[in-house]
C-alpha atoms as an extended CHARMM CRD file, in Angstrom:
* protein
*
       268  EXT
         1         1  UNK       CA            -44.3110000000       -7.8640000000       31.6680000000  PROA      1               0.0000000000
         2         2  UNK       CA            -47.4520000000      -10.0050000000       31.6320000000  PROA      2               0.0000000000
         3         3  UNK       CA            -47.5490000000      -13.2860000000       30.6400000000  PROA      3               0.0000000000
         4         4  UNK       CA            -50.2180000000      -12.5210000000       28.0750000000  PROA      4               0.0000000000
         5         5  UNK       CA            -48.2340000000      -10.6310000000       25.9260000000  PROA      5               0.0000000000
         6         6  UNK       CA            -45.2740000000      -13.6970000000       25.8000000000  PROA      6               0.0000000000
         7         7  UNK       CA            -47.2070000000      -15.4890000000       24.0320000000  PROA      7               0.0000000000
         8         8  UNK       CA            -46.7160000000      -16.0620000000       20.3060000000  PROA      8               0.0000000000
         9         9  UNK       CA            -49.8850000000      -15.4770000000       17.8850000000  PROA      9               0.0000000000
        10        10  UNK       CA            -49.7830000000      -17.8600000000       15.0080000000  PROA      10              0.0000000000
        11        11  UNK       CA            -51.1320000000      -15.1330000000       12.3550000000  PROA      11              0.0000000000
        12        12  UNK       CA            -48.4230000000      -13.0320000000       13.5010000000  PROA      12              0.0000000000
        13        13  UNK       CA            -45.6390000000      -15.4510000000       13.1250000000  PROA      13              0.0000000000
        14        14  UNK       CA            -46.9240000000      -16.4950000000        9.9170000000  PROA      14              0.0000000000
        15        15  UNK       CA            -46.9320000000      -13.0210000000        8.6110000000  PROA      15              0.0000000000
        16        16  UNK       CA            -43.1370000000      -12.7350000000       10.5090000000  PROA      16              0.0000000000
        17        17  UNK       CA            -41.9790000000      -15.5230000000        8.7110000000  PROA      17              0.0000000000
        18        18  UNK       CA            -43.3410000000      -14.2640000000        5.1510000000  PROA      18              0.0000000000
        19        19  UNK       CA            -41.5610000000      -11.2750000000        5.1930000000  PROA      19              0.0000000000
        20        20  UNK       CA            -38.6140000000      -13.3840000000        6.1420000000  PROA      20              0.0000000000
        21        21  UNK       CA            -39.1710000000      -15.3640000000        3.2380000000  PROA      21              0.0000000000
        22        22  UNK       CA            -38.8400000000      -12.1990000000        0.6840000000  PROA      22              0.0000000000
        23        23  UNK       CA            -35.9280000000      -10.3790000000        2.3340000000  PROA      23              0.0000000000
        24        24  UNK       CA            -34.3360000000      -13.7760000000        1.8680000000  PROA      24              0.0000000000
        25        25  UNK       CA            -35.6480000000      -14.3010000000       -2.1540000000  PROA      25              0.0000000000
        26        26  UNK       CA            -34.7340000000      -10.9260000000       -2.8980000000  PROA      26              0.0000000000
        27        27  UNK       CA            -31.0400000000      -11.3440000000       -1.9190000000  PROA      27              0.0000000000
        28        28  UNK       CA            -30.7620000000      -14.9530000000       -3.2510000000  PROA      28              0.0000000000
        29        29  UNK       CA            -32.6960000000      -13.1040000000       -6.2090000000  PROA      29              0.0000000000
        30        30  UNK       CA            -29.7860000000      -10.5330000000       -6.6350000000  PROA      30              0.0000000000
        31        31  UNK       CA            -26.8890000000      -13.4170000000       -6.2610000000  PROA      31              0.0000000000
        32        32  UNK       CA            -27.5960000000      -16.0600000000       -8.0280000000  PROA      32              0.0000000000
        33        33  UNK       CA            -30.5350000000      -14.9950000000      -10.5770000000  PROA      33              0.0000000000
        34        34  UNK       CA            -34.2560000000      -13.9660000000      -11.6890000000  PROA      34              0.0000000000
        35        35  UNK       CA            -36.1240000000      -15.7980000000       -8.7260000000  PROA      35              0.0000000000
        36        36  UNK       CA            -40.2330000000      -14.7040000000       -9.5090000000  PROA      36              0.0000000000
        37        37  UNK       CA            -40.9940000000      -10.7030000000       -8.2120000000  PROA      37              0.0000000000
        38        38  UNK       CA            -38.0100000000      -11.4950000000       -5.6610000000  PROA      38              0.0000000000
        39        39  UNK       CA            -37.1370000000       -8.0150000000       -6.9160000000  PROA      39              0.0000000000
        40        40  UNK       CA            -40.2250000000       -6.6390000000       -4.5730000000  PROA      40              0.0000000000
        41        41  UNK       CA            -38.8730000000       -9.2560000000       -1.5420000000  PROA      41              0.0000000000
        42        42  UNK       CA            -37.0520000000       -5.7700000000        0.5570000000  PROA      42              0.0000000000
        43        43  UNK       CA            -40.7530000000       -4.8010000000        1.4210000000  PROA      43              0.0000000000
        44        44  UNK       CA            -40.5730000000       -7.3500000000        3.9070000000  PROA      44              0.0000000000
        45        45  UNK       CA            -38.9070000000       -4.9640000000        6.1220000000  PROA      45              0.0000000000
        46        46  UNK       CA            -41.2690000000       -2.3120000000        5.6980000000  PROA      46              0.0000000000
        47        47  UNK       CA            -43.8490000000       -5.4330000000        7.1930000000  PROA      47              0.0000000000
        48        48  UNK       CA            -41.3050000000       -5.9470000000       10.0720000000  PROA      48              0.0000000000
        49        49  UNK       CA            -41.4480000000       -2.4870000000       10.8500000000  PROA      49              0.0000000000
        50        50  UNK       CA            -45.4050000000       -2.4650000000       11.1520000000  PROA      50              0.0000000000
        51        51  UNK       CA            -45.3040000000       -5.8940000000       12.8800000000  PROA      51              0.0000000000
        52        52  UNK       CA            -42.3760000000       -4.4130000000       15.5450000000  PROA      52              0.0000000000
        53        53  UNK       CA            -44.6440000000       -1.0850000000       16.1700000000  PROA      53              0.0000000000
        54        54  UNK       CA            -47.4480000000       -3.5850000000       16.8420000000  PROA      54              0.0000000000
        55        55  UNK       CA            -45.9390000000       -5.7130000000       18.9250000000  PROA      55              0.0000000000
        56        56  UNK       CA            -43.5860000000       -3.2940000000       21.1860000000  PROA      56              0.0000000000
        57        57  UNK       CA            -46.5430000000       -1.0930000000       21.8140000000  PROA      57              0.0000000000
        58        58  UNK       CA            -48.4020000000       -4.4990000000       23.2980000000  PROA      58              0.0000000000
        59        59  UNK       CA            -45.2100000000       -5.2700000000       25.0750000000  PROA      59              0.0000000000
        60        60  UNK       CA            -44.7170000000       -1.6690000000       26.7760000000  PROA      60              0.0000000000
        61        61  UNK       CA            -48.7880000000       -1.7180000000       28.1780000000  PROA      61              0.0000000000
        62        62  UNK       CA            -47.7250000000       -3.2630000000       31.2250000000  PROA      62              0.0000000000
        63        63  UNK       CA            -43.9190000000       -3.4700000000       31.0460000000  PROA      63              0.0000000000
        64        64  UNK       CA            -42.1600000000       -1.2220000000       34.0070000000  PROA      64              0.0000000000
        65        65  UNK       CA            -39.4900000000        0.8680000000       31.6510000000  PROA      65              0.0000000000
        66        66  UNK       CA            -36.1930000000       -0.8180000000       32.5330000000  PROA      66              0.0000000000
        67        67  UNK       CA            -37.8510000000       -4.5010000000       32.6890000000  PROA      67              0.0000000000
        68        68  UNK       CA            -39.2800000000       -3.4540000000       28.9240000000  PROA      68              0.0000000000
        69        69  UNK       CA            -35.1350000000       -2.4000000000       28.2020000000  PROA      69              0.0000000000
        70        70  UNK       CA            -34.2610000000       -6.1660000000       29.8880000000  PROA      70              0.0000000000
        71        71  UNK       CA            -36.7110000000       -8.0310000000       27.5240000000  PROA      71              0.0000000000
        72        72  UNK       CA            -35.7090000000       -6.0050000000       24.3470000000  PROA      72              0.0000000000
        73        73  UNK       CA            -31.9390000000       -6.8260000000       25.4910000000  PROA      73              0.0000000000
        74        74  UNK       CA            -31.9920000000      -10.4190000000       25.9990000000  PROA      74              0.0000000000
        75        75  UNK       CA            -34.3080000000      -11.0210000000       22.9540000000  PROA      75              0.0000000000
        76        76  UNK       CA            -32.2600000000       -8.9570000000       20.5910000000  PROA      76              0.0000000000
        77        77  UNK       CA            -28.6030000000       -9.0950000000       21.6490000000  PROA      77              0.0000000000
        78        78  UNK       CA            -27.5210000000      -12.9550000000       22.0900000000  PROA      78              0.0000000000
        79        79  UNK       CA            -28.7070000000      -13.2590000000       18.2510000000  PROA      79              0.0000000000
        80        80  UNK       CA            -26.9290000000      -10.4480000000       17.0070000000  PROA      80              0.0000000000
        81        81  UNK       CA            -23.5990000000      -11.6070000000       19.0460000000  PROA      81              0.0000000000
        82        82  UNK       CA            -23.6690000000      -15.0720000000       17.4360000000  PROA      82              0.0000000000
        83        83  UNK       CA            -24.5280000000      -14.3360000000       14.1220000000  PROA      83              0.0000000000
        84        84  UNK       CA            -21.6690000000      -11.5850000000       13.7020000000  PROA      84              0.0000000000
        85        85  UNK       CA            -19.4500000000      -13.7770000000       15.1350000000  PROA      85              0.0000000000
        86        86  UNK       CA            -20.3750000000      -16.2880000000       12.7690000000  PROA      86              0.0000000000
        87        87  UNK       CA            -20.0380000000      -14.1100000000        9.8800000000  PROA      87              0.0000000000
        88        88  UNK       CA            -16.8800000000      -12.5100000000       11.2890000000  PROA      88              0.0000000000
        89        89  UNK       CA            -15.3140000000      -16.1280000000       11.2190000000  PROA      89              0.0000000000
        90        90  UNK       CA            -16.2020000000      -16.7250000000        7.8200000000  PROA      90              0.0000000000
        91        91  UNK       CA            -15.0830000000      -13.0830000000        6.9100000000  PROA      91              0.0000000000
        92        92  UNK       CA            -11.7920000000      -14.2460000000        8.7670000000  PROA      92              0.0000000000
        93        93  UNK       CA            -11.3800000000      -17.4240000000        6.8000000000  PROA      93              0.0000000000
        94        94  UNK       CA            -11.8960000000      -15.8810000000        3.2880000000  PROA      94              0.0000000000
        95        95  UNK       CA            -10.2950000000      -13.0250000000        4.0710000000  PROA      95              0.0000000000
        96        96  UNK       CA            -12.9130000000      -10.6670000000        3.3290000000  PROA      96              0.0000000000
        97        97  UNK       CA            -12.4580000000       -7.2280000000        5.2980000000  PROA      97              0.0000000000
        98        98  UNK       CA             -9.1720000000       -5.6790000000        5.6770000000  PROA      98              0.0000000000
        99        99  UNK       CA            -10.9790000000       -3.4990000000        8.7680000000  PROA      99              0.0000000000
       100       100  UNK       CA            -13.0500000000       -6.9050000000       10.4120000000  PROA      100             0.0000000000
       101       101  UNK       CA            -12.4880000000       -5.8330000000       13.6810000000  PROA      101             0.0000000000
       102       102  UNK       CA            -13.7590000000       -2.6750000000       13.4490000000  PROA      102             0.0000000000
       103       103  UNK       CA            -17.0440000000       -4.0480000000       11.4820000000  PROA      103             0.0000000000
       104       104  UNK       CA            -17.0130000000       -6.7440000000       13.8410000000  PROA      104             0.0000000000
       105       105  UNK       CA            -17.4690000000       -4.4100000000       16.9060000000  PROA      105             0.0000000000
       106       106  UNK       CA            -19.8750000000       -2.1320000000       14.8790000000  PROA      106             0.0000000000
       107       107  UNK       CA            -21.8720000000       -5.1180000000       14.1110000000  PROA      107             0.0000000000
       108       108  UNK       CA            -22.2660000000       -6.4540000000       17.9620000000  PROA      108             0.0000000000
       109       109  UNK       CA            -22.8000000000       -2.7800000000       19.2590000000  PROA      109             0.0000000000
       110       110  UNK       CA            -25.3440000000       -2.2980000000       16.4120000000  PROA      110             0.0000000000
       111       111  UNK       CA            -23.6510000000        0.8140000000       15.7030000000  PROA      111             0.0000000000
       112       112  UNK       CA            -26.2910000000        3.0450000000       14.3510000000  PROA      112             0.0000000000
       113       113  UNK       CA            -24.0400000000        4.6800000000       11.3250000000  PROA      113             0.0000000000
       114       114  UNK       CA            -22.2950000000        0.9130000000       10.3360000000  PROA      114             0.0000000000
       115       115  UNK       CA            -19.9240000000       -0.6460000000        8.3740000000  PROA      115             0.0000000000
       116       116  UNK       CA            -21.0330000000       -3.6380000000        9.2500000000  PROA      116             0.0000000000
       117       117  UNK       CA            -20.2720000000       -7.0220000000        8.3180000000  PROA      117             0.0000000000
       118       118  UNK       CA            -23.2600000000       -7.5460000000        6.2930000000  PROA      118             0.0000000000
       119       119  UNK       CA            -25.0460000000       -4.3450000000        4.8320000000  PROA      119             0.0000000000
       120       120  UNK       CA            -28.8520000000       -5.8110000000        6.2510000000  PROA      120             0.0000000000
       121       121  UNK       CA            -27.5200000000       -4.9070000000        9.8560000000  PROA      121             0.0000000000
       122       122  UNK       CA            -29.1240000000       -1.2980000000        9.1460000000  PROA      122             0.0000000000
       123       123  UNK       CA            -32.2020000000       -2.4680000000        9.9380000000  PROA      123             0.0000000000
       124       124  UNK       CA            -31.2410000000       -3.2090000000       13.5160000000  PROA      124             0.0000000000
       125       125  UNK       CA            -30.0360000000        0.1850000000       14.6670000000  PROA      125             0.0000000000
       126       126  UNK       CA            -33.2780000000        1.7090000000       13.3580000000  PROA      126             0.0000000000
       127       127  UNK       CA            -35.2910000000       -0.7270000000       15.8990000000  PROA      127             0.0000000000
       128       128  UNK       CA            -33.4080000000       -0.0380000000       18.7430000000  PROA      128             0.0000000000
       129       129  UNK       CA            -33.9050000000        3.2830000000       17.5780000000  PROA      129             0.0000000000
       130       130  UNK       CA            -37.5470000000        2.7830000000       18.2720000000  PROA      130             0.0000000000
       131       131  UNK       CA            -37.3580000000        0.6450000000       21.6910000000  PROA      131             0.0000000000
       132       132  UNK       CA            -35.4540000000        4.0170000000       22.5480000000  PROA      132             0.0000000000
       133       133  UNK       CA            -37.7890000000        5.8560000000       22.2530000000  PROA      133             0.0000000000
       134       134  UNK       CA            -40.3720000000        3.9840000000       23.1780000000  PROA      134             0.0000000000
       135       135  UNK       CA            -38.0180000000        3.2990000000       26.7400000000  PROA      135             0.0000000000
       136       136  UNK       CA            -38.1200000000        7.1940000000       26.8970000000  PROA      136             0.0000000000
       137       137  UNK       CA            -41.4670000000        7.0500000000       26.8000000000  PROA      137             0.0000000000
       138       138  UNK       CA            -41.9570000000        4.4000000000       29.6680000000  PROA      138             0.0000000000
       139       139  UNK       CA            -39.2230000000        6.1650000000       31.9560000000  PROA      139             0.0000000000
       140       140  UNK       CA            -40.6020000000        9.9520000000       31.8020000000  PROA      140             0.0000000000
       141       141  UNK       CA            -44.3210000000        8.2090000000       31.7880000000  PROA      141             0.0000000000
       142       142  UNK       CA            -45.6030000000        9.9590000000       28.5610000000  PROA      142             0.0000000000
       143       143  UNK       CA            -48.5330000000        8.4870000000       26.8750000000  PROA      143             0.0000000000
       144       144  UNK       CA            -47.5950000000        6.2540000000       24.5070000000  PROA      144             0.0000000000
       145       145  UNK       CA            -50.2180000000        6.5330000000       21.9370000000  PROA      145             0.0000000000
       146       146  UNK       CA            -48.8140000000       10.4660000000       21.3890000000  PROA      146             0.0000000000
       147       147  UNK       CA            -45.3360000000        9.4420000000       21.2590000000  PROA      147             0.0000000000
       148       148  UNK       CA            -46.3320000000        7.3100000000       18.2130000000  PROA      148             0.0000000000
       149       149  UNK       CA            -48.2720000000       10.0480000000       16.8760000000  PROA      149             0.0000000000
       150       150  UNK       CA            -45.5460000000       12.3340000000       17.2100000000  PROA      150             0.0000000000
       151       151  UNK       CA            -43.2110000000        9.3500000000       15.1270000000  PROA      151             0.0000000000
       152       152  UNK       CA            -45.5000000000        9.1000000000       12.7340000000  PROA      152             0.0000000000
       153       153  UNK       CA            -46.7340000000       12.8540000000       12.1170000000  PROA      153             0.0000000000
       154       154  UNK       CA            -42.6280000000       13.5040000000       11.6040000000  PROA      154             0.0000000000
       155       155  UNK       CA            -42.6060000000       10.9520000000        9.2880000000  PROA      155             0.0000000000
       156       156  UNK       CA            -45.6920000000       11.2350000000        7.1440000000  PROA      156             0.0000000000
       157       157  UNK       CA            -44.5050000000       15.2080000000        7.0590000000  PROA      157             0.0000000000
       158       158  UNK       CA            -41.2930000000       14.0910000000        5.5790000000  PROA      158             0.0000000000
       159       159  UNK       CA            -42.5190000000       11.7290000000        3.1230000000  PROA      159             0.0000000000
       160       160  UNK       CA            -45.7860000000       14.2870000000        1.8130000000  PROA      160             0.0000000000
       161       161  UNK       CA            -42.7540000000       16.8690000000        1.3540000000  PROA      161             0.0000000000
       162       162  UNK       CA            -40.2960000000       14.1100000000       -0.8740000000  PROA      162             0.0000000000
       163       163  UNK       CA            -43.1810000000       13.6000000000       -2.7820000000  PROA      163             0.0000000000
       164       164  UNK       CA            -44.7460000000       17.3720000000       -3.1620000000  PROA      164             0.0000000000
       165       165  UNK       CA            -41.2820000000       18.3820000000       -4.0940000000  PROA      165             0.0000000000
       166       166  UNK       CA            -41.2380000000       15.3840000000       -7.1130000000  PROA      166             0.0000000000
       167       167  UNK       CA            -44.2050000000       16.5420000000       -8.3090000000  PROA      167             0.0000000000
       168       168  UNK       CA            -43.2670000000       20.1780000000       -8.1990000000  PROA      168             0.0000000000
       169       169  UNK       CA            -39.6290000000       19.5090000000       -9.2350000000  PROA      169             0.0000000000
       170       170  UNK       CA            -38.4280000000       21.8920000000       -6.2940000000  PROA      170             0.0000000000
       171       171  UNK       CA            -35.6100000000       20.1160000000       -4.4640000000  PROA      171             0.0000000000
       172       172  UNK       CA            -35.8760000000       19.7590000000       -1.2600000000  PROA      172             0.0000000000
       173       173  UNK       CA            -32.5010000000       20.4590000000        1.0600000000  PROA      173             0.0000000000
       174       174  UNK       CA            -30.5970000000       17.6000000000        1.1120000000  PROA      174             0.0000000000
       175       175  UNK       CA            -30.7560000000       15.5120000000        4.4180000000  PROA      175             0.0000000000
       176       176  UNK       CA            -28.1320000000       12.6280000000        4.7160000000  PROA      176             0.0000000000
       177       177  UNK       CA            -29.7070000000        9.4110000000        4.6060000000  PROA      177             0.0000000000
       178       178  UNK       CA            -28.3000000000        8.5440000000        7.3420000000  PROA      178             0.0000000000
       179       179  UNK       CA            -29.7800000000       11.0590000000        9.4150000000  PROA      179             0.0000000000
       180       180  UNK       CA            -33.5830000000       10.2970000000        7.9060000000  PROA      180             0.0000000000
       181       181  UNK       CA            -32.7700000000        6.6840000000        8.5120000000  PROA      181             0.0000000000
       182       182  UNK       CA            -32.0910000000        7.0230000000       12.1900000000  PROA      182             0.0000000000
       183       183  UNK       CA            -34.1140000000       10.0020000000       13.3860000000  PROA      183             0.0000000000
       184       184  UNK       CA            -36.9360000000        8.0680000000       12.2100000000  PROA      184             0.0000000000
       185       185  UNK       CA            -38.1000000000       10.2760000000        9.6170000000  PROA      185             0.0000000000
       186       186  UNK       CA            -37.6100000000        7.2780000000        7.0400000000  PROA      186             0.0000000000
       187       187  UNK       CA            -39.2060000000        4.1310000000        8.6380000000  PROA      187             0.0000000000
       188       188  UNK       CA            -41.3700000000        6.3110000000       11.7510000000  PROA      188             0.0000000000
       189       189  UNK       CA            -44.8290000000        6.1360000000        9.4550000000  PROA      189             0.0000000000
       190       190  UNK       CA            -44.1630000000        2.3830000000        9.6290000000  PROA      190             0.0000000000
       191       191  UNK       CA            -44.1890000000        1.6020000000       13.7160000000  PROA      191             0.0000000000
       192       192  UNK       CA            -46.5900000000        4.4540000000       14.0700000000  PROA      192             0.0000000000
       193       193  UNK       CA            -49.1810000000        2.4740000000       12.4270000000  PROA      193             0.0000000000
       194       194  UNK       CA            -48.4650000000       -0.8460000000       13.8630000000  PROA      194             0.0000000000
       195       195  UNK       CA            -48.7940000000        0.9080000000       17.4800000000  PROA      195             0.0000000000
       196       196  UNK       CA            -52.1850000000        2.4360000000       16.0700000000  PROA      196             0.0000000000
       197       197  UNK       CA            -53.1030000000       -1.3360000000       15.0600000000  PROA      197             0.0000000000
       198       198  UNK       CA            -52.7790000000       -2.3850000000       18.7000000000  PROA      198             0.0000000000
       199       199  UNK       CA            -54.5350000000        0.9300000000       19.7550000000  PROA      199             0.0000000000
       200       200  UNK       CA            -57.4500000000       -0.4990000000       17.8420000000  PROA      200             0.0000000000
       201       201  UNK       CA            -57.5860000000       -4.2420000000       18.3130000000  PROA      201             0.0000000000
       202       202  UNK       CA            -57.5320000000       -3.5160000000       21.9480000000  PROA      202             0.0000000000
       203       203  UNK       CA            -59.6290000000       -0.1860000000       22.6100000000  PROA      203             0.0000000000
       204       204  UNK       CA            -61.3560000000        0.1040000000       19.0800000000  PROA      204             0.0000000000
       205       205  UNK       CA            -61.7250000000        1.9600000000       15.8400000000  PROA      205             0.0000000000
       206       206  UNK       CA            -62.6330000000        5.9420000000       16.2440000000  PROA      206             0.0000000000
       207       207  UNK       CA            -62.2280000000        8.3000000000       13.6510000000  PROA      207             0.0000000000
       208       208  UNK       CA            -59.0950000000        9.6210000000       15.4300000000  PROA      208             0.0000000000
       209       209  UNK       CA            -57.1930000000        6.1330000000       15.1800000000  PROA      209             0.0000000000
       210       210  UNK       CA            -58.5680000000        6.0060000000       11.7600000000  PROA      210             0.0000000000
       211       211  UNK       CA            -57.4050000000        9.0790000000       10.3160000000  PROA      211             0.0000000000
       212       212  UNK       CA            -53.9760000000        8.5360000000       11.9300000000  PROA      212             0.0000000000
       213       213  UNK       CA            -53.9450000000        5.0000000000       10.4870000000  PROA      213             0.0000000000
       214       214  UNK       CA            -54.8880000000        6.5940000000        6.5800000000  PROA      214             0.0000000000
       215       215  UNK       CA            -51.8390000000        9.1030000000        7.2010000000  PROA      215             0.0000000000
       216       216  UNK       CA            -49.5890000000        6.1490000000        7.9880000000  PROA      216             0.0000000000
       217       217  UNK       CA            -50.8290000000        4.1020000000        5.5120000000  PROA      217             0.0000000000
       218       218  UNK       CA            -50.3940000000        7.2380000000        2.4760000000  PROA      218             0.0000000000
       219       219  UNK       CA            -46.7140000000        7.8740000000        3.7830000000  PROA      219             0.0000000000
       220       220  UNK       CA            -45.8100000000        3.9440000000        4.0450000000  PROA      220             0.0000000000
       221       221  UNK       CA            -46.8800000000        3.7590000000        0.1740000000  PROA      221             0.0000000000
       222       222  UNK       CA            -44.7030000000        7.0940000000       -0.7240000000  PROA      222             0.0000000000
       223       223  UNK       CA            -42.0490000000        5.4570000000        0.8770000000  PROA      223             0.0000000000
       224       224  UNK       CA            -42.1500000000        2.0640000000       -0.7180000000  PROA      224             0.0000000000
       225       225  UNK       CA            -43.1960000000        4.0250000000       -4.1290000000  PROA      225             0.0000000000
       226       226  UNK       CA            -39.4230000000        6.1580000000       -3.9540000000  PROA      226             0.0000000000
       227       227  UNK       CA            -37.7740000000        2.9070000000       -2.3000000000  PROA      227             0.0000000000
       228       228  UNK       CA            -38.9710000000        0.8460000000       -5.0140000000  PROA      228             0.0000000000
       229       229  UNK       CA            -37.3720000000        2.6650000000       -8.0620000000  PROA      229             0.0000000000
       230       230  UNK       CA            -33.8060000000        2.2920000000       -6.0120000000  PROA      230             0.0000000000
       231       231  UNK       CA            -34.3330000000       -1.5750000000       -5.5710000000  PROA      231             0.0000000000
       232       232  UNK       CA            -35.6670000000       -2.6380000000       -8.6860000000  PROA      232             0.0000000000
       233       233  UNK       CA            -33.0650000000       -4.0290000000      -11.5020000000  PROA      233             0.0000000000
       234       234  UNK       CA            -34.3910000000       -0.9480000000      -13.9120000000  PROA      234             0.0000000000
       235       235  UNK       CA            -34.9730000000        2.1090000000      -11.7830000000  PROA      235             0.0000000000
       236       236  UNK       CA            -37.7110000000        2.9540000000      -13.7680000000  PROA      236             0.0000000000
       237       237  UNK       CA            -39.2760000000        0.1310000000      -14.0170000000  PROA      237             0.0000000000
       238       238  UNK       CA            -39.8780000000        0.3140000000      -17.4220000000  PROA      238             0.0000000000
       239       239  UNK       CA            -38.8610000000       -3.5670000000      -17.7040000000  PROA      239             0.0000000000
       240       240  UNK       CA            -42.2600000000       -4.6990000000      -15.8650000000  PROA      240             0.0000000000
       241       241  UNK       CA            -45.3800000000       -5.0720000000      -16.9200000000  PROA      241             0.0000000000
       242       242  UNK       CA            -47.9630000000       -2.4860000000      -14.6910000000  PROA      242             0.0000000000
       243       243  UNK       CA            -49.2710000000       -4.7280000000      -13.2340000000  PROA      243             0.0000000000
       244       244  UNK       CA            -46.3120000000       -5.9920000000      -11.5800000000  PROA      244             0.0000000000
       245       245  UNK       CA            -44.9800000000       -2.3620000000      -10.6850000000  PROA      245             0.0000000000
       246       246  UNK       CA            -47.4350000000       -2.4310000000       -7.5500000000  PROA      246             0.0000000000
       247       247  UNK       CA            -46.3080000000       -5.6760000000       -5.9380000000  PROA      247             0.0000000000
       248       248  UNK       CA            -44.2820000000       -4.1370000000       -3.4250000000  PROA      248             0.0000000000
       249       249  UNK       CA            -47.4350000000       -1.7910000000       -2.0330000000  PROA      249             0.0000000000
       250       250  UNK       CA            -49.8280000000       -4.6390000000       -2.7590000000  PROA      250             0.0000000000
       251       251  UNK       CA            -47.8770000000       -6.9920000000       -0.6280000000  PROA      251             0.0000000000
       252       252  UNK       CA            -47.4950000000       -4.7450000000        2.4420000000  PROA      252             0.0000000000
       253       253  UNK       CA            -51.2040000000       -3.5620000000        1.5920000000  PROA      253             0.0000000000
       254       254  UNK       CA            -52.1200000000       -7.1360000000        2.5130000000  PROA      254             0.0000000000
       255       255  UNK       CA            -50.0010000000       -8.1400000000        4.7520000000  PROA      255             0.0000000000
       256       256  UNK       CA            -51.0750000000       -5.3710000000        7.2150000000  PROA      256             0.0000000000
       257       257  UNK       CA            -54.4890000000       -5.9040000000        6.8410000000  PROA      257             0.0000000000
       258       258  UNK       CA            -53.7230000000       -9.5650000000        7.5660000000  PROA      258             0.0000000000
       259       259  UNK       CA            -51.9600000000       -8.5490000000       10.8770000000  PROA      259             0.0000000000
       260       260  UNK       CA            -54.9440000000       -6.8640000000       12.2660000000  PROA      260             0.0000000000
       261       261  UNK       CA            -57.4220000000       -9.6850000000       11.3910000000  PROA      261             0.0000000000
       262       262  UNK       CA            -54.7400000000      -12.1520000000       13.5000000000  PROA      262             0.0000000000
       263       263  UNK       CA            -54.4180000000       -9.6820000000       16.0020000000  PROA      263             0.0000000000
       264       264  UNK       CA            -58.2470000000       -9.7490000000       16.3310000000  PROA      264             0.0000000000
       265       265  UNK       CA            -58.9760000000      -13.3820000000       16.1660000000  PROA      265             0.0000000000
       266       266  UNK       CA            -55.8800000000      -14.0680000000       18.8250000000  PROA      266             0.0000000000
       267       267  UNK       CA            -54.9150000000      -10.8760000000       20.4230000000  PROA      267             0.0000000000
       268       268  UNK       CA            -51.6010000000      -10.8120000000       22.3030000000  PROA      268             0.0000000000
């Protein structure tokens, strides 16, 4: 891998350590009380997802396939090792898990179907998920920028379909979440349009990238628009005021556009 693409970009960071921020808020939000719209904090992952399709698809441009599977190793795995070791000790201490070992070894394996020792370890399988297949992609040399496509065409089908059967009231055959969850049918939309990002900062806008960017964008807000009744304190959300109903969508809205404008001024 190129040295170029090492490099941390401020704007990026910032926007990495936002989302941070309101995954964090909306747990503390749930345990110990009302913290301001910390109810709307779990669309930082959604960001996280754009920000890792971004920044993986810089990563593989000039990344041989197994050095790309190194990097993604040694940047991922010594985190997740310590931190479920230190949750398995405090687990162990009060007690907490009559199966720890078992969670303990699903945790440091980021076993794609859990239980884990902490329920926000989903997120992890469903990235390496996506290095997977972006690996694939690398080893059997196909072009990158279809392999997203292909994620994020999957995805945007799947989401147009949840919501065309809501609005029809035809139920859809039920599909195990987590099967949508780790086939990428779920979160795909998302890294599909941070890969389309880089597509653009580096090569430019055409009315191919921009189309596929619109369908990413329409599918992430379906998404966030179903997640958002299942993560709110009232699942209709009857309790907030309108305006407040479209924080979640607003935030990522921004946060995205804020990526690419980084991106631009400081490209990786």
């Amino acid at each position: 891998m190129e040295r170029a693409n090492e490099r941390h970009v401020l704007g990026l960071d910032l926007i990495r350590f936002a989302a941070a921020a309101m995954v964090m808020a909306f747990h503390y939000g749930h345990d110990i009380g009302p913290i301001p719209l910390s109810w709307a904090g779990w669309v930082g992952v959604e960001i996280f997802f754009v920000l890792s399709g971004y920044v993986i698809a810089a990563s593989a441009e000039s990344a041989a396939p197994w050095a790309f599977a190194r990097n993604r190793i040694v940047r991922l795995m010594p985190a997740v090792w310590l931190c479920s070791t230190a949750i398995a000790g405090l687990c162990l201490v009060q007690a907490t898990y009559p199966d720890l070992g078992a969670r303990y070894l699903r945790s440091i394996m980021l076993w794609p179907t859990g239980t884990w020792l902490d329920g926000v370890f989903w997120t992890l399988p469903v990235e390496v998920i996506f290095y997977a297949a972006v690996f694939l992609a690398l080893l059997w040399r196909w072009p990158l920028g279809l392999v997203l496509r292909l994620i994020g065409a999957a995805s945007a089908a799947y989401w147009m379909l949840r919501l065309a059967a809501l609005l029809t009231h035809r139920p859809l055959p039920i599909v195990p979440d987590p099967v949508v969850t780790l086939s990428l049918l779920g979160f795909g939309c998302y890294f599909a349009l941070g890969g389309i990002m880089r597509e653009a900062v580096t090569k430019g806008w055409t009315l191919e990238r921009g189309a596929v960017a619109v369908v990413g964008i329409a599918a992430g807000l379906v998404q966030i628009a179903f997640a958002a009744s299942n993560w709110s304190p009232g699942a209709d959300l009857s309790w907030l005021p309108h305006a407040q109903k479209a924080a979640p969508a607003i935030t990522w809205l921004v946060l995205s556009a804020l990526m690419i404008a980084s991106a631009r001024l400081n490209p990786l």
